[in-house]
Short mmCIF file of C-alpha atoms in Angstrom, two decimals:
data_model
loop_
_atom_site.label_atom_id
_atom_site.label_comp_id
_atom_site.label_asym_id
_atom_site.label_seq_id
_atom_site.Cartn_x
_atom_site.Cartn_y
_atom_site.Cartn_z
CA MET A 1 92.71 45.36 -35.81
CA MET A 2 93.76 44.49 -32.20
CA SER A 3 92.05 41.56 -30.63
CA THR A 4 90.85 41.71 -27.23
CA THR A 5 92.85 38.75 -26.08
CA GLU A 6 96.15 40.53 -27.14
CA THR A 7 97.95 41.76 -24.03
CA ARG A 8 99.21 45.16 -24.31
CA THR A 9 103.07 45.94 -23.28
CA PRO A 10 103.18 47.90 -20.11
CA VAL A 11 104.56 51.16 -20.35
CA LYS A 12 107.41 51.88 -17.86
CA PRO A 13 106.92 54.97 -15.80
CA LYS A 14 109.53 57.62 -16.59
CA VAL A 15 111.97 58.04 -13.66
CA LYS A 16 112.70 61.48 -12.78
CA ARG A 17 116.24 62.25 -12.66
CA ARG A 18 117.22 64.41 -9.51
CA ARG A 19 118.87 67.38 -10.52
CA PHE A 20 122.11 68.63 -9.14
CA GLN A 21 121.35 71.11 -6.22
CA PRO A 22 124.15 73.43 -5.71
CA TRP A 23 122.54 74.58 -2.26
CA GLY A 24 122.62 70.94 -1.00
CA ALA A 25 126.19 70.59 -1.68
CA VAL A 26 127.07 73.91 0.08
CA ALA A 27 124.93 72.29 3.05
CA TRP A 28 126.84 69.27 2.96
CA ILE A 29 130.40 71.57 2.75
CA VAL A 30 129.27 73.72 5.50
CA GLY A 31 128.01 70.64 7.89
CA LEU A 32 131.16 69.04 7.53
CA GLY A 33 133.27 72.19 8.22
CA PHE A 34 131.11 72.43 11.47
CA PHE A 35 131.87 68.90 12.14
CA PHE A 36 135.60 68.58 11.50
CA PRO A 37 137.00 70.44 14.60
CA VAL A 38 134.91 67.62 16.68
CA PHE A 39 136.32 64.77 14.57
CA TRP A 40 139.99 66.27 15.13
CA MET A 41 139.56 66.57 18.52
CA VAL A 42 138.53 62.77 18.82
CA LEU A 43 141.23 61.88 16.57
CA THR A 44 143.97 63.90 18.41
CA ALA A 45 142.75 62.01 21.95
CA PHE A 46 144.22 58.72 20.69
CA LYS A 47 147.80 60.30 19.86
CA GLN A 48 150.69 60.32 21.98
CA GLU A 49 151.75 64.28 22.92
CA VAL A 50 154.68 64.28 20.39
CA ASP A 51 152.09 63.42 17.66
CA ALA A 52 149.45 65.59 18.87
CA TYR A 53 151.76 68.75 19.12
CA THR A 54 153.34 69.03 15.72
CA THR A 55 153.67 72.15 13.16
CA THR A 56 152.44 69.71 10.12
CA PRO A 57 149.19 67.85 11.48
CA LYS A 58 149.65 64.41 11.29
CA VAL A 59 147.03 62.37 10.25
CA PHE A 60 148.70 58.66 10.46
CA PHE A 61 149.78 57.48 13.70
CA VAL A 62 149.47 54.47 16.07
CA PRO A 63 146.39 54.96 18.01
CA THR A 64 146.99 54.74 21.85
CA LEU A 65 144.54 54.59 25.01
CA ASP A 66 147.35 56.11 27.21
CA GLN A 67 145.87 60.00 27.11
CA PHE A 68 142.48 58.46 28.56
CA LYS A 69 144.03 56.51 30.95
CA ALA A 70 145.95 59.40 32.32
CA VAL A 71 142.78 61.60 32.28
CA PHE A 72 140.99 58.94 34.55
CA ASP A 73 144.27 58.87 36.81
CA GLN A 74 143.89 62.67 37.39
CA GLY A 75 140.33 62.09 38.86
CA VAL A 76 137.98 62.73 35.74
CA GLY A 77 135.56 60.17 37.15
CA THR A 78 134.72 62.74 40.24
CA ALA A 79 134.51 65.39 37.64
CA LEU A 80 132.07 63.50 35.56
CA LEU A 81 129.93 62.31 38.57
CA ASN A 82 129.57 66.10 39.64
CA SER A 83 128.64 67.36 36.21
CA ALA A 84 126.09 64.83 36.01
CA PHE A 85 124.57 65.01 39.37
CA ALA A 86 124.37 68.93 39.33
CA THR A 87 123.12 68.88 35.52
CA GLY A 88 120.51 65.91 36.32
CA VAL A 89 119.01 67.53 39.54
CA SER A 90 119.00 70.92 38.25
CA THR A 91 116.95 69.97 35.17
CA VAL A 92 114.52 67.84 37.31
CA LEU A 93 114.21 70.95 39.74
CA VAL A 94 113.61 73.51 36.46
CA LEU A 95 110.99 71.20 35.06
CA LEU A 96 109.10 70.39 38.42
CA LEU A 97 108.80 74.36 38.55
CA GLY A 98 109.01 75.58 35.33
CA VAL A 99 106.12 73.39 34.03
CA PRO A 100 103.64 74.58 36.35
CA ALA A 101 104.59 77.98 36.05
CA ALA A 102 104.34 77.92 32.23
CA PHE A 103 100.63 76.18 32.43
CA ALA A 104 99.76 79.28 34.71
CA LEU A 105 101.10 82.03 32.35
CA SER A 106 99.35 80.10 29.13
CA LEU A 107 96.30 78.04 29.61
CA ARG A 108 95.40 79.76 32.92
CA PRO A 109 96.90 83.26 32.90
CA VAL A 110 97.14 85.16 35.95
CA ARG A 111 96.95 89.13 36.33
CA LYS A 112 99.70 91.01 34.64
CA THR A 113 101.03 88.10 32.68
CA GLN A 114 103.40 90.09 30.70
CA ASP A 115 105.02 91.77 33.76
CA VAL A 116 105.71 88.42 35.15
CA LEU A 117 107.19 87.21 31.85
CA PHE A 118 109.25 90.25 31.47
CA PHE A 119 110.27 89.81 35.21
CA PHE A 120 111.36 85.96 34.42
CA ILE A 121 113.49 87.21 31.24
CA SER A 122 115.00 90.24 32.89
CA THR A 123 116.62 87.86 35.33
CA LYS A 124 119.08 87.22 32.37
CA MET A 125 119.99 90.44 31.53
CA LEU A 126 122.39 90.92 34.29
CA PRO A 127 125.93 89.88 33.48
CA VAL A 128 127.07 87.06 35.27
CA VAL A 129 130.10 88.63 36.31
CA ALA A 130 128.39 91.47 38.11
CA VAL A 131 126.69 89.09 40.71
CA ILE A 132 129.60 86.70 41.33
CA ILE A 133 130.88 88.73 44.38
CA PRO A 134 127.62 88.74 46.21
CA LEU A 135 127.04 85.16 45.29
CA TYR A 136 130.48 84.11 46.55
CA VAL A 137 129.85 86.05 49.90
CA ILE A 138 126.62 84.67 50.19
CA VAL A 139 127.87 81.04 49.62
CA SER A 140 130.63 81.49 51.69
CA ASN A 141 128.55 82.51 54.79
CA ILE A 142 126.31 79.74 54.28
CA GLY A 143 129.17 77.08 54.18
CA LEU A 144 128.56 75.77 50.52
CA LEU A 145 131.69 76.78 48.83
CA ASP A 146 133.21 73.97 47.11
CA ASN A 147 129.61 71.95 47.69
CA ILE A 148 127.83 70.74 44.36
CA TRP A 149 124.25 71.89 45.87
CA ALA A 150 125.46 75.49 45.58
CA LEU A 151 125.95 74.88 41.74
CA ILE A 152 122.46 73.03 41.72
CA VAL A 153 120.65 75.96 43.02
CA LEU A 154 122.37 78.48 40.57
CA TYR A 155 121.89 75.99 37.65
CA THR A 156 118.11 75.98 38.29
CA ALA A 157 118.04 79.69 38.75
CA MET A 158 119.96 80.10 35.50
CA ASN A 159 117.86 77.93 33.38
CA LEU A 160 114.22 78.19 35.11
CA PRO A 161 113.46 81.53 32.91
CA ILE A 162 114.63 80.37 29.73
CA ALA A 163 112.30 76.85 30.46
CA VAL A 164 109.38 78.84 31.32
CA TRP A 165 109.55 81.18 28.02
CA MET A 166 109.98 77.95 25.95
CA MET A 167 107.09 75.89 27.78
CA ARG A 168 104.74 78.97 27.61
CA SER A 169 104.96 78.75 23.95
CA PHE A 170 104.28 74.88 23.75
CA PHE A 171 101.50 75.18 25.92
CA LEU A 172 99.97 78.06 23.85
CA GLU A 173 99.63 75.70 20.98
CA VAL A 174 97.23 73.39 22.99
CA PRO A 175 93.72 74.22 22.24
CA GLY A 176 92.06 75.59 25.51
CA GLU A 177 88.64 73.70 24.47
CA LEU A 178 90.60 70.22 25.56
CA LEU A 179 90.79 71.59 29.30
CA GLU A 180 86.97 72.47 29.13
CA ALA A 181 85.60 68.80 27.51
CA ALA A 182 87.91 67.05 30.22
CA SER A 183 86.30 69.35 32.79
CA LEU A 184 82.94 68.64 31.46
CA ASP A 185 83.74 64.84 31.77
CA GLY A 186 84.36 65.40 35.47
CA ALA A 187 88.16 65.67 35.77
CA SER A 188 89.95 67.58 37.93
CA THR A 189 92.59 70.23 36.73
CA TRP A 190 95.66 67.85 37.79
CA ARG A 191 94.21 64.99 36.13
CA SER A 192 93.65 67.24 33.20
CA VAL A 193 96.91 68.38 32.95
CA ARG A 194 98.49 64.92 33.57
CA GLU A 195 96.21 62.87 30.98
CA VAL A 196 95.49 65.66 28.36
CA ILE A 197 98.01 68.38 28.40
CA LEU A 198 101.70 66.74 29.17
CA PRO A 199 101.20 64.00 26.63
CA LEU A 200 100.60 66.68 23.84
CA VAL A 201 103.53 69.06 24.96
CA SER A 202 105.74 65.94 26.03
CA PRO A 203 108.09 66.85 22.99
CA GLY A 204 108.37 70.54 23.90
CA ILE A 205 109.36 69.20 27.64
CA ALA A 206 112.31 66.75 26.11
CA ALA A 207 113.40 69.90 24.14
CA THR A 208 113.41 72.20 27.16
CA ALA A 209 115.24 69.64 29.19
CA LEU A 210 117.97 68.67 26.62
CA ILE A 211 118.76 72.79 26.37
CA CYS A 212 118.71 72.83 30.31
CA VAL A 213 121.13 69.79 30.37
CA ILE A 214 123.25 71.54 27.63
CA PHE A 215 123.48 74.66 29.44
CA ALA A 216 124.14 73.56 32.82
CA TRP A 217 126.80 70.78 31.69
CA ASN A 218 128.51 73.60 30.22
CA GLU A 219 128.41 75.96 32.72
CA PHE A 220 132.03 77.38 33.59
CA PHE A 221 131.97 80.58 35.45
CA PHE A 222 130.12 79.72 38.53
CA ALA A 223 131.79 76.31 38.84
CA VAL A 224 135.38 77.65 38.70
CA ASN A 225 134.65 80.53 41.28
CA LEU A 226 132.71 78.54 43.52
CA THR A 227 134.22 75.10 43.87
CA ALA A 228 137.96 73.90 44.29
CA VAL A 229 138.07 69.99 44.35
CA GLN A 230 135.24 68.24 45.84
CA ALA A 231 132.45 69.87 43.68
CA GLN A 232 134.77 70.18 40.60
CA THR A 233 132.67 70.22 37.43
CA MET A 234 134.05 68.72 34.01
CA PRO A 235 134.77 72.29 32.50
CA VAL A 236 136.88 73.32 35.45
CA PHE A 237 138.59 69.85 35.45
CA MET A 238 139.72 70.44 31.77
CA VAL A 239 141.34 73.80 32.75
CA GLY A 240 144.16 71.68 34.77
CA PHE A 241 145.68 70.63 31.55
CA ILE A 242 146.76 74.19 30.96
CA ALA A 243 150.12 74.32 32.66
CA GLY A 244 153.16 76.86 32.55
CA GLN A 245 154.98 74.33 30.14
CA GLY A 246 151.92 75.03 27.54
CA LEU A 247 149.21 72.90 26.71
CA TYR A 248 148.65 68.96 26.85
CA TRP A 249 146.82 68.77 23.73
CA ALA A 250 146.49 64.89 23.51
CA LYS A 251 145.24 64.80 27.09
CA LEU A 252 142.85 67.83 26.74
CA CYS A 253 141.38 66.29 23.63
CA ALA A 254 140.65 63.19 25.48
CA ALA A 255 139.30 64.93 28.50
CA ALA A 256 137.01 66.97 25.98
CA THR A 257 135.62 63.72 24.13
CA MET A 258 134.71 62.37 27.49
CA ALA A 259 132.93 65.63 28.58
CA ALA A 260 131.20 65.88 25.01
CA LEU A 261 130.10 62.26 24.86
CA PRO A 262 127.25 62.46 27.33
CA VAL A 263 125.51 65.68 25.85
CA VAL A 264 125.74 63.77 22.52
CA LEU A 265 124.03 60.45 23.82
CA ALA A 266 121.78 62.63 25.37
CA GLY A 267 120.96 64.33 21.87
CA TRP A 268 120.79 61.39 20.10
CA ILE A 269 118.60 59.35 22.69
CA ALA A 270 116.07 62.59 22.54
CA GLN A 271 116.32 63.65 19.08
CA ASN A 272 112.91 62.70 17.65
CA LYS A 273 111.47 64.53 20.63
CA LEU A 274 113.75 67.24 20.10
CA VAL A 275 112.61 67.75 16.45
CA ARG A 276 109.16 67.61 17.20
CA GLY A 277 109.71 70.37 20.15
CA LEU A 278 111.33 72.55 18.29
CA SER A 279 108.92 72.32 15.31
CA PHE A 280 106.00 72.12 17.69
CA GLY A 281 103.38 74.58 16.49
CA ALA A 282 105.23 75.73 13.24
CA ILE A 283 102.70 73.87 11.01
CA LYS A 284 99.16 74.56 11.68
#
């Protein structure tokens, strides 16, 4: 018979072995397939033109910064500043106009809300190419050709309907009882929105802002038709590397790497709020 003083040998917990997940491997392969063109673009940016333009891709080469130097010599700094200014100002204007509109259409609905929402989204149904001629005439008559403020106004109008629809879906997930409780405590509408509602929907605001940044930063059609030199943005700047002699692959990849870096950094900085914002209200 076992004595009470005798110690028992502890039982080691069974370690569950992870089974091989074929869909996980497929996801990794697909992810690497999407990432490979970006990796090759960055790799090509450090090559000489003779190494970049080859029939057989050259993996081993002597890296150089000559292409980045050549891009800076051609004035990429001005294009970067124009893109950053137009994107930043238009995104701020979109949030300043879109957040109150989304709040009014969700927690404080107005008459014929659905008609208002349809009007917002209907502005995105018209092809951009169908409005470029009247827009060009208007911008020319008011003296804003090759002016960054013309792009700011157009980018704001372009992203505002999307921002209102996105922000409205986030505001709808906020219980209306919060506003009622705040009003019973004597808080004004502005204070309730500032101290109660906005902290709750801040992930959604961050997600909306990042999407507006991506759309404005990548916009090409308005910029190429309404700007020339002074208000030239990064997408228009990169077209200059397509010459009659052919493509300058290494320089183009260097310019594309510099153009993609700000958006990648913005997404990396806002990744936590972006994931929370895109999944806001998905789990009750």
